[in-house]
Coordinates of C-alpha atoms and ligand atoms in Angstrom, one line a residue:
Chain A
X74 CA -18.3 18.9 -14.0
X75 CA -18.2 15.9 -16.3
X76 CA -21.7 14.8 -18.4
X77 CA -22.3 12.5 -15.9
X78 CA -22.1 14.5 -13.0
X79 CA -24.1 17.2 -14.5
X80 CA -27.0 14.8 -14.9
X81 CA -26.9 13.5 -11.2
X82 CA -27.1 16.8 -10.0
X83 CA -30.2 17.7 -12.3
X84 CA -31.9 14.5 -11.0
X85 CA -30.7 15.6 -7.2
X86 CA -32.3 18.7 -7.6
X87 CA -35.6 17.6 -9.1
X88 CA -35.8 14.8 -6.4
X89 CA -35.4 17.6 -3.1
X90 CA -37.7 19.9 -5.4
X91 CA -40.7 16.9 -5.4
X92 CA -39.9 16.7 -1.5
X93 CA -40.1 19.9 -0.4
X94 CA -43.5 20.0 -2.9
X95 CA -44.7 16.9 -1.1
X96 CA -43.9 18.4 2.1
X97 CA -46.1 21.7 1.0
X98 CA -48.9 19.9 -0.2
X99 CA -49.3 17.5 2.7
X100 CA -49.2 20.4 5.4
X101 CA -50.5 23.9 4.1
X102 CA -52.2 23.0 0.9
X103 CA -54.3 19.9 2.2
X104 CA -53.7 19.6 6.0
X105 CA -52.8 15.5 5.1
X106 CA -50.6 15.9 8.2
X107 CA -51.6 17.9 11.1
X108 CA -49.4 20.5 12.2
X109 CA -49.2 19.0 15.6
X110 CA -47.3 16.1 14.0
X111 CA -45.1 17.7 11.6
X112 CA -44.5 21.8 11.0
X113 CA -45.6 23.1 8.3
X114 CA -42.8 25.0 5.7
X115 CA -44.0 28.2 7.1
X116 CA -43.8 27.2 11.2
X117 CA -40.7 25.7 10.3
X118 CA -39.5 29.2 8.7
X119 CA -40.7 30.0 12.3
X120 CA -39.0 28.6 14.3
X121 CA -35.7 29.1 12.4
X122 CA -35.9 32.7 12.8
X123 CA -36.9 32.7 16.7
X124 CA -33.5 30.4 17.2
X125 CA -32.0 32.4 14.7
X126 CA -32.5 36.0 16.0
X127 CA -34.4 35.6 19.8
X128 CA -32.3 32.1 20.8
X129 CA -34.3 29.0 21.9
X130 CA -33.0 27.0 24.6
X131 CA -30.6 29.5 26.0
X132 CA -28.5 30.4 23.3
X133 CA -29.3 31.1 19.5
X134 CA -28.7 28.6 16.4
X135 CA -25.5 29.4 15.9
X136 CA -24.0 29.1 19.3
X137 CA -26.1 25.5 19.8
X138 CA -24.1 24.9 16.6
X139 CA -21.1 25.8 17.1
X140 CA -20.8 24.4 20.5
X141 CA -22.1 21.0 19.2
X142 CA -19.4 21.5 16.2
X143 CA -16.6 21.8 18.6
X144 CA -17.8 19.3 20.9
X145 CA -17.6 16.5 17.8
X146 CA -14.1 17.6 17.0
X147 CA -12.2 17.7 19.9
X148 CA -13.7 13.9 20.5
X149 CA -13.3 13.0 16.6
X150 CA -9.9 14.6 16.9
X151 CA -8.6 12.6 20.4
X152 CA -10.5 9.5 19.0
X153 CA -8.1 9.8 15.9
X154 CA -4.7 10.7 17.7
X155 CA -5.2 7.8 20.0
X156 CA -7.1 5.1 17.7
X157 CA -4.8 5.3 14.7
X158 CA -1.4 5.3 16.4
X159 CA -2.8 1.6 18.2
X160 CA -4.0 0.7 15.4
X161 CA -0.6 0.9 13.6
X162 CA 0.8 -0.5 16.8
X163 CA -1.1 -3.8 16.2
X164 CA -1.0 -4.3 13.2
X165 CA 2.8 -4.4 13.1
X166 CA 3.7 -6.4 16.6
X167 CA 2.0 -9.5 16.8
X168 CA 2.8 -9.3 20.8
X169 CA 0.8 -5.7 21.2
X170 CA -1.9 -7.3 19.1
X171 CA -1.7 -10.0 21.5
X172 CA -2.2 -8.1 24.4
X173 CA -4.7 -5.1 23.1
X174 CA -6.9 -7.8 22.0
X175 CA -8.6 -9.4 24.8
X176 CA -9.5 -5.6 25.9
X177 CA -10.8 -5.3 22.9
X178 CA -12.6 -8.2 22.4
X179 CA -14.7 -7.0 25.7
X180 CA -15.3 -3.6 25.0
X181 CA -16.4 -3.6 21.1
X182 CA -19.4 -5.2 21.7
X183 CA -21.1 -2.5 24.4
X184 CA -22.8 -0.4 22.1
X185 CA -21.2 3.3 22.6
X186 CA -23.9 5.1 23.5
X187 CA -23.9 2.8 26.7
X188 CA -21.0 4.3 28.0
X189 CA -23.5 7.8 28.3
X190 CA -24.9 7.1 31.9
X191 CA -21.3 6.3 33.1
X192 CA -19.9 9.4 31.5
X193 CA -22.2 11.6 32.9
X194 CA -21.8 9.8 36.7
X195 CA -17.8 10.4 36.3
X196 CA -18.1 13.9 34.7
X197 CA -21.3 15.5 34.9
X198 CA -23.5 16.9 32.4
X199 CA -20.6 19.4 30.7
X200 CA -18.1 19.1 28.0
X201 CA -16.1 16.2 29.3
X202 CA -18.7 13.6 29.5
X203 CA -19.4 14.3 25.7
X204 CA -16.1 14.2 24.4
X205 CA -15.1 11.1 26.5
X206 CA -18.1 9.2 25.2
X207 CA -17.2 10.3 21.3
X208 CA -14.1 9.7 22.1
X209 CA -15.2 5.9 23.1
X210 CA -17.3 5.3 20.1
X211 CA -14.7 6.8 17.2
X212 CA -11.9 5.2 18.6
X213 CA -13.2 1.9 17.8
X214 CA -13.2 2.2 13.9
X215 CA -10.1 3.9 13.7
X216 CA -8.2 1.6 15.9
X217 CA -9.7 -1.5 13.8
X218 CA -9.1 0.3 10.1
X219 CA -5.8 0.9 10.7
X220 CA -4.8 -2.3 12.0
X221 CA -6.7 -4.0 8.8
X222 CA -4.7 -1.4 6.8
X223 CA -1.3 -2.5 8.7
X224 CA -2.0 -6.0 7.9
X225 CA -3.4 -5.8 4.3
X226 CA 0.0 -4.1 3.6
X227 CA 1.8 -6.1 0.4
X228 CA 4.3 -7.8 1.5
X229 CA 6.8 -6.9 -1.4
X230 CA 6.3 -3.4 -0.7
X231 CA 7.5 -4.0 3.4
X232 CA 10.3 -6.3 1.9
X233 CA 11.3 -3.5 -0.6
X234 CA 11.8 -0.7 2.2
X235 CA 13.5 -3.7 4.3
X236 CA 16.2 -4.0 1.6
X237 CA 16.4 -0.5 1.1
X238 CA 17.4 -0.3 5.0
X239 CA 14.8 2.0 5.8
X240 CA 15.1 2.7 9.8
X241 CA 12.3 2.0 12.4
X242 CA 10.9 5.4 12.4
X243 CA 10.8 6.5 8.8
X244 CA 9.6 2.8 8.3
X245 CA 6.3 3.7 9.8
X246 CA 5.9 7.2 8.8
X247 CA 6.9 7.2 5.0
X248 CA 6.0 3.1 4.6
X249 CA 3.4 1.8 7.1
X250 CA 1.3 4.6 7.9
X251 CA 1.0 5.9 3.7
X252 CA 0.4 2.4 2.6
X253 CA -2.5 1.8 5.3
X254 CA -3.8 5.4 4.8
X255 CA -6.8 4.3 2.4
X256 CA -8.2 2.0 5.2
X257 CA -6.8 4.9 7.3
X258 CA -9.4 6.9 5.8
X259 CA -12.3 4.5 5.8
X260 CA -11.7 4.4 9.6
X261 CA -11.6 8.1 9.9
X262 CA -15.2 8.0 7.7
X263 CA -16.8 5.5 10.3
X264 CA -15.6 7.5 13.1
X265 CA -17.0 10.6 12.2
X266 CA -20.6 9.3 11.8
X267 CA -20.1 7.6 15.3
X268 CA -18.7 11.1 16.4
X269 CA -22.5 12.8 15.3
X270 CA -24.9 9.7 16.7
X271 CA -22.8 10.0 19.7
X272 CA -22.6 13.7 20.6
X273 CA -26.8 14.1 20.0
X274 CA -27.9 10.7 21.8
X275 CA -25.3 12.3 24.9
X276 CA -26.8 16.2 24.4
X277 CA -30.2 14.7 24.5
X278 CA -29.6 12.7 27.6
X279 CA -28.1 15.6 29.8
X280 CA -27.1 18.5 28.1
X281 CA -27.4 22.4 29.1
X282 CA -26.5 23.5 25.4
X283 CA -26.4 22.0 21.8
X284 CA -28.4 20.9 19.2
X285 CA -29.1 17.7 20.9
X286 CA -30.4 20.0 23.8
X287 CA -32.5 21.6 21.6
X288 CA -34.2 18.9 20.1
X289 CA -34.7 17.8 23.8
X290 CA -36.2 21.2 24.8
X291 CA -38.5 21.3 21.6
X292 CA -39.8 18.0 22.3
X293 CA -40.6 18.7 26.1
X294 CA -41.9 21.9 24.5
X295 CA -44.1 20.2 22.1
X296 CA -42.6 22.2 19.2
X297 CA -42.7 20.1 15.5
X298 CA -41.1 23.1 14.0
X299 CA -38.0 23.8 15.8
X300 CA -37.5 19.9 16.1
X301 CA -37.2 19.6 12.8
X302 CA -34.9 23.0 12.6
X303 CA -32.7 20.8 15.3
X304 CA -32.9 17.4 13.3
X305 CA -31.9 20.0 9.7
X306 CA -29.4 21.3 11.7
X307 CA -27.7 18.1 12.7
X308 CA -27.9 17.0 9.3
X309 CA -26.2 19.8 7.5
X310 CA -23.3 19.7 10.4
X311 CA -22.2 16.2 9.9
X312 CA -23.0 16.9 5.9
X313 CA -20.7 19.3 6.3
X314 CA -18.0 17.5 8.0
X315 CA -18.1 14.5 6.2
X316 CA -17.1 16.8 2.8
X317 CA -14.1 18.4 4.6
X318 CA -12.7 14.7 5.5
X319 CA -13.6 13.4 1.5
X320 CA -11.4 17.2 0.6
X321 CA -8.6 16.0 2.8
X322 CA -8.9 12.4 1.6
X323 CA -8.9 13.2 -2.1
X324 CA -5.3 15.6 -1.4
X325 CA -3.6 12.9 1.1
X326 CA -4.3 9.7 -1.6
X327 CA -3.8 11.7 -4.6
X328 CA -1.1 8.8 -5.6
X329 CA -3.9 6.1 -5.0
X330 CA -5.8 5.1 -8.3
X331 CA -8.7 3.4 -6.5
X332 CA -9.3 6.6 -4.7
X333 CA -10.0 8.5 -8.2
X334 CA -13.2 7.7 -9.5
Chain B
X205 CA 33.1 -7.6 -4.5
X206 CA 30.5 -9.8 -4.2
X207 CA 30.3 -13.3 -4.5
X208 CA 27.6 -15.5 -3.9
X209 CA 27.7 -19.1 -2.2
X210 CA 25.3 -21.4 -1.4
X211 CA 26.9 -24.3 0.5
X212 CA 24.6 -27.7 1.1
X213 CA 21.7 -25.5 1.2
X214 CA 18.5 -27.1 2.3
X215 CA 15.0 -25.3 2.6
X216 CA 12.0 -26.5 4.3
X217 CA 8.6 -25.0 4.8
X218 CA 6.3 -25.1 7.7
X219 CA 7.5 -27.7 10.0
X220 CA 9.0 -30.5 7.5
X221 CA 5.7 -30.2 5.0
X222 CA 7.2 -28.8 2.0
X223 CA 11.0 -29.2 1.1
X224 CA 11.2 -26.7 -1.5
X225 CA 15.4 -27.0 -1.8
X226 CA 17.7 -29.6 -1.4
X227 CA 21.7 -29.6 -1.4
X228 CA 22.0 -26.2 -3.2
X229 CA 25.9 -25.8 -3.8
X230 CA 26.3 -22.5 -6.2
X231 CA 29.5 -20.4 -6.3
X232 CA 29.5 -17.0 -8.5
X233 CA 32.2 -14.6 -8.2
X234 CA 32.2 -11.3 -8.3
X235 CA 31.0 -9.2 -11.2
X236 CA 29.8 -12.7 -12.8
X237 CA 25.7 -12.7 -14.0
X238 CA 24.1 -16.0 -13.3
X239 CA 20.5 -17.3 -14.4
X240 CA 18.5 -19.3 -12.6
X241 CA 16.1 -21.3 -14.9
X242 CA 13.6 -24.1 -13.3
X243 CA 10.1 -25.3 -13.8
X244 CA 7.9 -23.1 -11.8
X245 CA 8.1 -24.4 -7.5
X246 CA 11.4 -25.3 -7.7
X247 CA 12.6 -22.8 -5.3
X248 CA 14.4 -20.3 -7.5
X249 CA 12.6 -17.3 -5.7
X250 CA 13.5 -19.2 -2.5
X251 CA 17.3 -19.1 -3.4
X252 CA 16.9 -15.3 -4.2
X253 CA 15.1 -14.7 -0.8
X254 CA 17.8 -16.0 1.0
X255 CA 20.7 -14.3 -0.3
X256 CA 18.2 -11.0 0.2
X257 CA 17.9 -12.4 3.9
X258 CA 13.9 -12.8 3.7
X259 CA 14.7 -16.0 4.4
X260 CA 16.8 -18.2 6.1
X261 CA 18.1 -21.6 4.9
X262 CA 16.9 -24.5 7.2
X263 CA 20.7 -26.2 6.9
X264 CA 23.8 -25.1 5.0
X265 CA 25.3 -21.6 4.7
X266 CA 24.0 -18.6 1.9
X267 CA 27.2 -16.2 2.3
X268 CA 27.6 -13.2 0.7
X269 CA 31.3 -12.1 0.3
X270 CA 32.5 -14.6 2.4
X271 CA 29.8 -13.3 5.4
X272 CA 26.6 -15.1 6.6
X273 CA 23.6 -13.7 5.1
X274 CA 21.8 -12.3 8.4
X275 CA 19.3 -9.7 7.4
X276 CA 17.8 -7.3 4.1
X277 CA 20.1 -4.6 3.3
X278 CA 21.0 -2.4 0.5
X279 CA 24.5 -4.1 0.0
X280 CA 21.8 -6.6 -1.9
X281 CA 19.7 -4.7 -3.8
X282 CA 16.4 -6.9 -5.1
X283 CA 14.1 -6.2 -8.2
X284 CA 11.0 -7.7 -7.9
X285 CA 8.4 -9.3 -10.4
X286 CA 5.9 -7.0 -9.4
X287 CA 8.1 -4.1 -8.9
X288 CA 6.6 -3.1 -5.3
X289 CA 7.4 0.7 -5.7
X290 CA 6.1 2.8 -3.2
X291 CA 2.9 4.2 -4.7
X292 CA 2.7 6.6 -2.7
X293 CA 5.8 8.3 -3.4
X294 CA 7.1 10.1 -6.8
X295 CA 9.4 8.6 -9.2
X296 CA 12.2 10.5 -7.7
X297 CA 11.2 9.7 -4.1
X298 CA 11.2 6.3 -4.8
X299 CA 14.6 6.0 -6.0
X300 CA 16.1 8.7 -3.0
X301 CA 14.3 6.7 0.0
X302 CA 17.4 4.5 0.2
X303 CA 19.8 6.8 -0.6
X304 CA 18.2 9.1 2.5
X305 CA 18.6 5.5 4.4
X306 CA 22.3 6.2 4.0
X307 CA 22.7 9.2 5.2
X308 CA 24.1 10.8 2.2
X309 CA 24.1 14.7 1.6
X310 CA 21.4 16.2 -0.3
X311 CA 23.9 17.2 -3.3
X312 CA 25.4 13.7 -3.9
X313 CA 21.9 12.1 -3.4
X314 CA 20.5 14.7 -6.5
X315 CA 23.6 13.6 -8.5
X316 CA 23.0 10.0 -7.7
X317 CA 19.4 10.3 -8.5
X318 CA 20.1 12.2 -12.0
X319 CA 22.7 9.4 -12.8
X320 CA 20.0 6.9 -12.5
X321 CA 17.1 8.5 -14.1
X322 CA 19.3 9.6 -17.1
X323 CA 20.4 5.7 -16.9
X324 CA 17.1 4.2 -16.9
X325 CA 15.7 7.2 -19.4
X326 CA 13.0 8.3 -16.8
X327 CA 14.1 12.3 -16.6
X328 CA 11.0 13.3 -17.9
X329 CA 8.7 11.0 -15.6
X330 CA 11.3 11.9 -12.4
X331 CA 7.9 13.7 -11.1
X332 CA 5.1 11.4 -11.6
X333 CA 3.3 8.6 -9.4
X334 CA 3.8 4.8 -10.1
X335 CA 0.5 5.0 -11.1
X336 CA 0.5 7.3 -14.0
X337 CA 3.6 4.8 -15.6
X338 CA 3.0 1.9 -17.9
X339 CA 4.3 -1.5 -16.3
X340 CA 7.6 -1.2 -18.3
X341 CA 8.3 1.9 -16.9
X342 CA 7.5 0.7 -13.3
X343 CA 9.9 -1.7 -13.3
X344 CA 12.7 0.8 -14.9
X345 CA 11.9 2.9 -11.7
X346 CA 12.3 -0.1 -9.8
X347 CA 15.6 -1.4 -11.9
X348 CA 17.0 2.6 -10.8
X349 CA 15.4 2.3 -7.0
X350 CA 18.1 -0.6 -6.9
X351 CA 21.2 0.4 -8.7
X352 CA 21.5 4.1 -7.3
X353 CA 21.9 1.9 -3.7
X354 CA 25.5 0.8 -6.1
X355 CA 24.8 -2.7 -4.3
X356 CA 27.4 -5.2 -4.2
X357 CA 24.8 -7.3 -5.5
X358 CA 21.5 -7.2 -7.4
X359 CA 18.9 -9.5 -6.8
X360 CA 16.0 -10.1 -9.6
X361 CA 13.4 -12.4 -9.3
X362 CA 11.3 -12.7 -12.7
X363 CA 11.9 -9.1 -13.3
X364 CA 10.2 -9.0 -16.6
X365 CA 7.5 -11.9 -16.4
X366 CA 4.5 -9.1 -15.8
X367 CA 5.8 -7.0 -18.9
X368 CA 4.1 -7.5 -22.2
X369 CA 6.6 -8.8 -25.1
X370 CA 7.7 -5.8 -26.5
X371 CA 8.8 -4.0 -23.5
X372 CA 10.3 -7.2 -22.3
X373 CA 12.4 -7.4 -25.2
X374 CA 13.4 -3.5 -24.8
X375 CA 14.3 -4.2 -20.9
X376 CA 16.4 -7.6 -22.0
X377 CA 18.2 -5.3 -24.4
X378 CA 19.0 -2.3 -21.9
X379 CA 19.7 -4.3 -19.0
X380 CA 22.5 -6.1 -21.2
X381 CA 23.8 -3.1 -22.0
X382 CA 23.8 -1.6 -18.5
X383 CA 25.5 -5.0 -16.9
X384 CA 28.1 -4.9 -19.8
X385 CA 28.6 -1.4 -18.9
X386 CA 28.6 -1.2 -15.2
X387 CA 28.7 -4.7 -14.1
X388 CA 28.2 -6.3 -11.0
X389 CA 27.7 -9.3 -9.3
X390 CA 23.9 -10.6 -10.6
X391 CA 21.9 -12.9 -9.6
X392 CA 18.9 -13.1 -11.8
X393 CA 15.4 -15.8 -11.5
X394 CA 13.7 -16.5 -14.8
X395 CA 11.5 -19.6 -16.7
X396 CA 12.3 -17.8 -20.0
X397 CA 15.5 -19.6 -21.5
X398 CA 16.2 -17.3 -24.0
X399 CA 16.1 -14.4 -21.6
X400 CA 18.7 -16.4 -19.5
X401 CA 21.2 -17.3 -22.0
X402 CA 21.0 -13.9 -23.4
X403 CA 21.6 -12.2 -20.4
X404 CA 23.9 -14.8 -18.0
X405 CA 27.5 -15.7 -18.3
X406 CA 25.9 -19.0 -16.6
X407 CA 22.7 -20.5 -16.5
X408 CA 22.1 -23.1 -13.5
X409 CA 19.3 -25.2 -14.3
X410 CA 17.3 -26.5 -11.7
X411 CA 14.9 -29.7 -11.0
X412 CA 11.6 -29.7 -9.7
X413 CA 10.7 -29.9 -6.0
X414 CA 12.5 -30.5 -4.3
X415 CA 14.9 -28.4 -6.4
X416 CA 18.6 -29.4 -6.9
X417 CA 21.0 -27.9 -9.4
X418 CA 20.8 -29.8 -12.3
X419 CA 23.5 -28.3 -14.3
X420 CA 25.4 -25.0 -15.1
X421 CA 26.4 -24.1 -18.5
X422 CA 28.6 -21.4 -19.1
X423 CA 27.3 -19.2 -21.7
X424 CA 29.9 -16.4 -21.6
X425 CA 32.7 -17.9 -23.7
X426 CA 30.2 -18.2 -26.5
X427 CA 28.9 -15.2 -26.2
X428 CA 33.0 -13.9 -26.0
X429 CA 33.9 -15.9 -29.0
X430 CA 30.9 -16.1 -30.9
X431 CA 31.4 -11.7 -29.6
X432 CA 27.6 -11.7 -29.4
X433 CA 27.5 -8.3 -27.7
X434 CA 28.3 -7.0 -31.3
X435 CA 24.6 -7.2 -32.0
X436 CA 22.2 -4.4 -30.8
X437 CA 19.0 -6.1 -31.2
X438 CA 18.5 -9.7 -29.3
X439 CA 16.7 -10.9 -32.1
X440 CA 19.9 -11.1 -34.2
X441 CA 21.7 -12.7 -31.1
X442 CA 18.6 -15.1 -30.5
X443 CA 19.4 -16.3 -34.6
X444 CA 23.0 -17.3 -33.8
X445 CA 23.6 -21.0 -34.5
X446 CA 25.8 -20.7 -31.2
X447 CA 22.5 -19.4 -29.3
X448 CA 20.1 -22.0 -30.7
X449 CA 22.1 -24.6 -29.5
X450 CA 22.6 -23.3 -26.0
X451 CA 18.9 -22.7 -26.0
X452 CA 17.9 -26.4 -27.3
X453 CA 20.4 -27.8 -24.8
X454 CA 18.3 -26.1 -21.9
X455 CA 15.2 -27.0 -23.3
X456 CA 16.0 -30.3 -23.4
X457 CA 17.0 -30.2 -20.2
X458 CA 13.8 -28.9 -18.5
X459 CA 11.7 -30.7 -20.8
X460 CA 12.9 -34.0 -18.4
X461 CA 11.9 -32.1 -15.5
X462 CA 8.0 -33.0 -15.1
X463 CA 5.6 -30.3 -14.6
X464 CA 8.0 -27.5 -16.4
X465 CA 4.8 -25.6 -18.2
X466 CA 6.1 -23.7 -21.8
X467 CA 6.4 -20.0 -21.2
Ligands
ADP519 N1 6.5 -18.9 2.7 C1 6.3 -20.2 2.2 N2 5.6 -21.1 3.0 C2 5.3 -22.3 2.5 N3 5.7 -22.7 1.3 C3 6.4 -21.9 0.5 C4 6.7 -20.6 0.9 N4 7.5 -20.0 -0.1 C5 7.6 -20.9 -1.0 N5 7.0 -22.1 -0.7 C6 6.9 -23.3 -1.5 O1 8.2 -23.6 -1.9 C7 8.3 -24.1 -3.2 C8 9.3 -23.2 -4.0 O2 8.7 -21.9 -4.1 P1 9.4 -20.7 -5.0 O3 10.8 -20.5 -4.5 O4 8.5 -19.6 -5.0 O5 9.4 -21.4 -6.4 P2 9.7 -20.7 -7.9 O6 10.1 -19.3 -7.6 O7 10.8 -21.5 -8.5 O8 8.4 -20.8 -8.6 C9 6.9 -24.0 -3.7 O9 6.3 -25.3 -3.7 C10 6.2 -23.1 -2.8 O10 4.8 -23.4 -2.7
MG520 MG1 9.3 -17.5 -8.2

């Protein structure tokens, strides 16, 4: 770890350290904040040991977890596989541009988590309705980041595997697709946030397991402590996502300077 | 072989706004090294583009060994000013995409590749990204990317115009000795007259928009019979009273054209 980096972390830690002590002294020390608004550290504790151990909700933490987990990446992952691929598409033939854009034109402004109520009609309240409506509201920024990569492509660099008499195929896999990747990336970074604020708004809606379920138990429950477990537990998921993708990013653009910084 | 010919070539952009080139007649032969030299928007990257077939002339014929210029291809290989390497590939990757393009056998393609590493001293670098290589060494990668295709004929537009002096003068040096020692048919874009006459065995010297060829000098019985290859270092060549005057006489050549800006 550089100097630098060292220092941030110092000042990270100290910052969640003057939180958590804000958080203890405004519930147990004082009673500031009444533990029918917001669980104290110890209901909290609580709470995570019934869903830890016992289960809440049907199922225990992990199994809530994990189901969510999968849940986000089978949707991120269908999102991507479809998204990118059109994406390349239009940004390198005018004509499919021409014709995907009207479509899309329509459908980018209905927000994704509008698409939930339909989902549910078509599919009911099981796996398929969730990944279909992730798989609605990732697509979007993938589809849209790789087509900007496409056509933010320098042209010398196109012209360069032209005159080298690259064919179609390797054209897009070892010119089109590398040179978009960083906007590749970007997409895949937008799509994975809308992957999380999709999957809870749809397990809160109609759910049988989950994390969204559980906040949606807790707060028919009228439990502050395992709603905030839920909320923690959403946070460290996509936290933890998010730094897999920025691994993968940092091996696949190793070549690209603006990527190290 | 590869000649060149531009016959009554005309060029006009977007619908009749801009005519960048008018009645370009050029003929070089095979194996012959020609310099374009012109104020800057006079169409001398538009003449390259079109023997590279990124472009297509809007009357009159760009032929290439006798043959319509239809499309890109690696029989014309092109170096360009801002070398546009892959960045994402290695050094070596680079230079084997267009060998791969041909279909050649993985042991010819590693001997090709050696050849031009050792030729453009990058064997220690044959590893490393663009990125990790100063500009001078970019545009070596980019100088091997092209000759390992052994085109018919190379295409450079302002190949040296981003490099810094020094390793301009180094590049002006090596590529004279590659094209006396493997020479082909060149066609090379430049606004730096001392560059041309020491590289070309012609300089054409072209007017301003709408560019025309002005004049072609032919620099190569000088250089023969003045035997100006005897000198290793350009500035020795560049003190020649034969050089001066070839120089002066371009000068005063483009100093008529309007809008030439010094280099
Ligand atoms: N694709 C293009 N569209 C419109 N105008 C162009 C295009 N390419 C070049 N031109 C114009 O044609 C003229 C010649 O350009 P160029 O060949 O690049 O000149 P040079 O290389 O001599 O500086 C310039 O005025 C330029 O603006
Ligand atoms: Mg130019």
């Amino acid at each position: 770890m550089t100097l630098a980096g060292k220092r941030k972390a110092v000042i990270g830690l100290t910052t969640l350290g003057g939180v958590i002590a804000l958080w203890f002294l405004t519930t147990a020390v004082t009673g500031l904040v009444s533990g029918a608004r917001f669980p104290s550290p110890a209901e909290f504790w609580t709470s995570l040991s019934q869903i830890s151990g016992r289960g809440y909700a049907g199922a225990t933490l992990l199994s809530h977890a994990l189901h969510s987990l999968k849940l986000v990446a089978m949707g991120f992952a269908v999102a991507v596989l479809t998204g990118v691929p059109l994406g390349l598409w239009m940004g390198w033939s005018r004509r499919v541009e021409a014709f995907v854009n009207p479509v899309f034109l329509i459908i980018r402004p209905i927000p994704p988590l509008a698409w939930i109520p339909l989902a549910i009609l078509w599919l009911g309240l099981g796996d398929a309705a969730k990944i279909m409506v992730i798989w609605f509201s990732a697509f979007v920024p993938s589809v849209i980041n790789a087509f900007t990569g496409v056509r933010n492509i320098d042209r010398p660099v196109l012209e360069a595997a032209r005159m080298l008499g690259t064919p179609r195929w390797r054209m897009v896999r070892e010119v089109i697709a590398p040179a978009a990747s960083p906007m590749i990336f970007t997409g895949l970074r937008l799509s994975l946030q809308a992957s999380w604020t999709t999957l809870v708004a749809a397990e809160l809606v109609g759910a049988l397991v989950g994390v969204g379920f559980v906040l949606n138990m807790a707060q028919q429950d009228i439990y502050p402590g395992m709603i905030l477990v839920g909320m923690l537990t959403v946070g460290v998921l996509g936290w933890a996502t998010t730094v897999i993708l920025a691994w993968i990013e940092r091996r696949a653009l190793a070549w690209n300077v603006a990527a190290r910084d | 072989m590869g000649s060149i010919s531009f016959r009554n070539v005309d060029k006009t952009f977007g619908a009749g706004a801009i005519k960048a080139l008018e009645g370009i007649n050029l003929e070089i032969a095979d194996k012959e090294f020609v310099a374009i030299v012109g104020p800057s928007g006079c169409g001398k990257t538009t003449c390259l583009r079109m023997v590279a077939g990124f472009e297509a002339a809007s009357s009159g014929d760009v032929l290439v060994n006798g043959k319509a210029v239809t499309a890109p291809g690696p029989d014309r290989a092109v170096v360009f000013q801002q070398f546009a390497l892959f960045p994402w590939k290695t050094v070596r990757e680079n230079i084997d995409l267009g060998l791969r393009n041909k279909n050649l056998p993985a042991a010819a393609r590693e001997e090709a590749i050696a050849g031009a590493l050792r030729l453009m001293s990058l064997e220690s670098h044959a590893d490393a990204f663009p990125h990790q290589l100063s500009g001078g060494m970019q545009q070596r990668v980019a100088i091997a990317r092209a000759y390992v295709l052994d085109p018919v004929v190379l295409l450079m537009d302002e190949p040296f115009g981003a490099l810094d002096a020094q390793t301009r003068v180094v590049m002006q040096e090596e590529l004279v000795r590659l094209a006396r020692r493997n020479p082909r048919t060149v066609l090379f874009i430049t606004h730096a007259v001392e560059e041309a006459v020491y590289l070309a065995d012609r300089v054409a010297i072209m007017t301003r928009r709408p560019g025309r060829i002005k004049e072609v000098l032919d620099i190569r019985t000088v250089r023969q019979s003045e035997n100006w290859d005897s000198h290793p270092k350009i500035e020795d060549v560049m003190d020649l009273e034969s050089f001066v005057h070839l120089r002066t006489h371009i000068w005063k050549s483009l100093r008529e054209e309007k809008g030439f800006r010094d280099v």
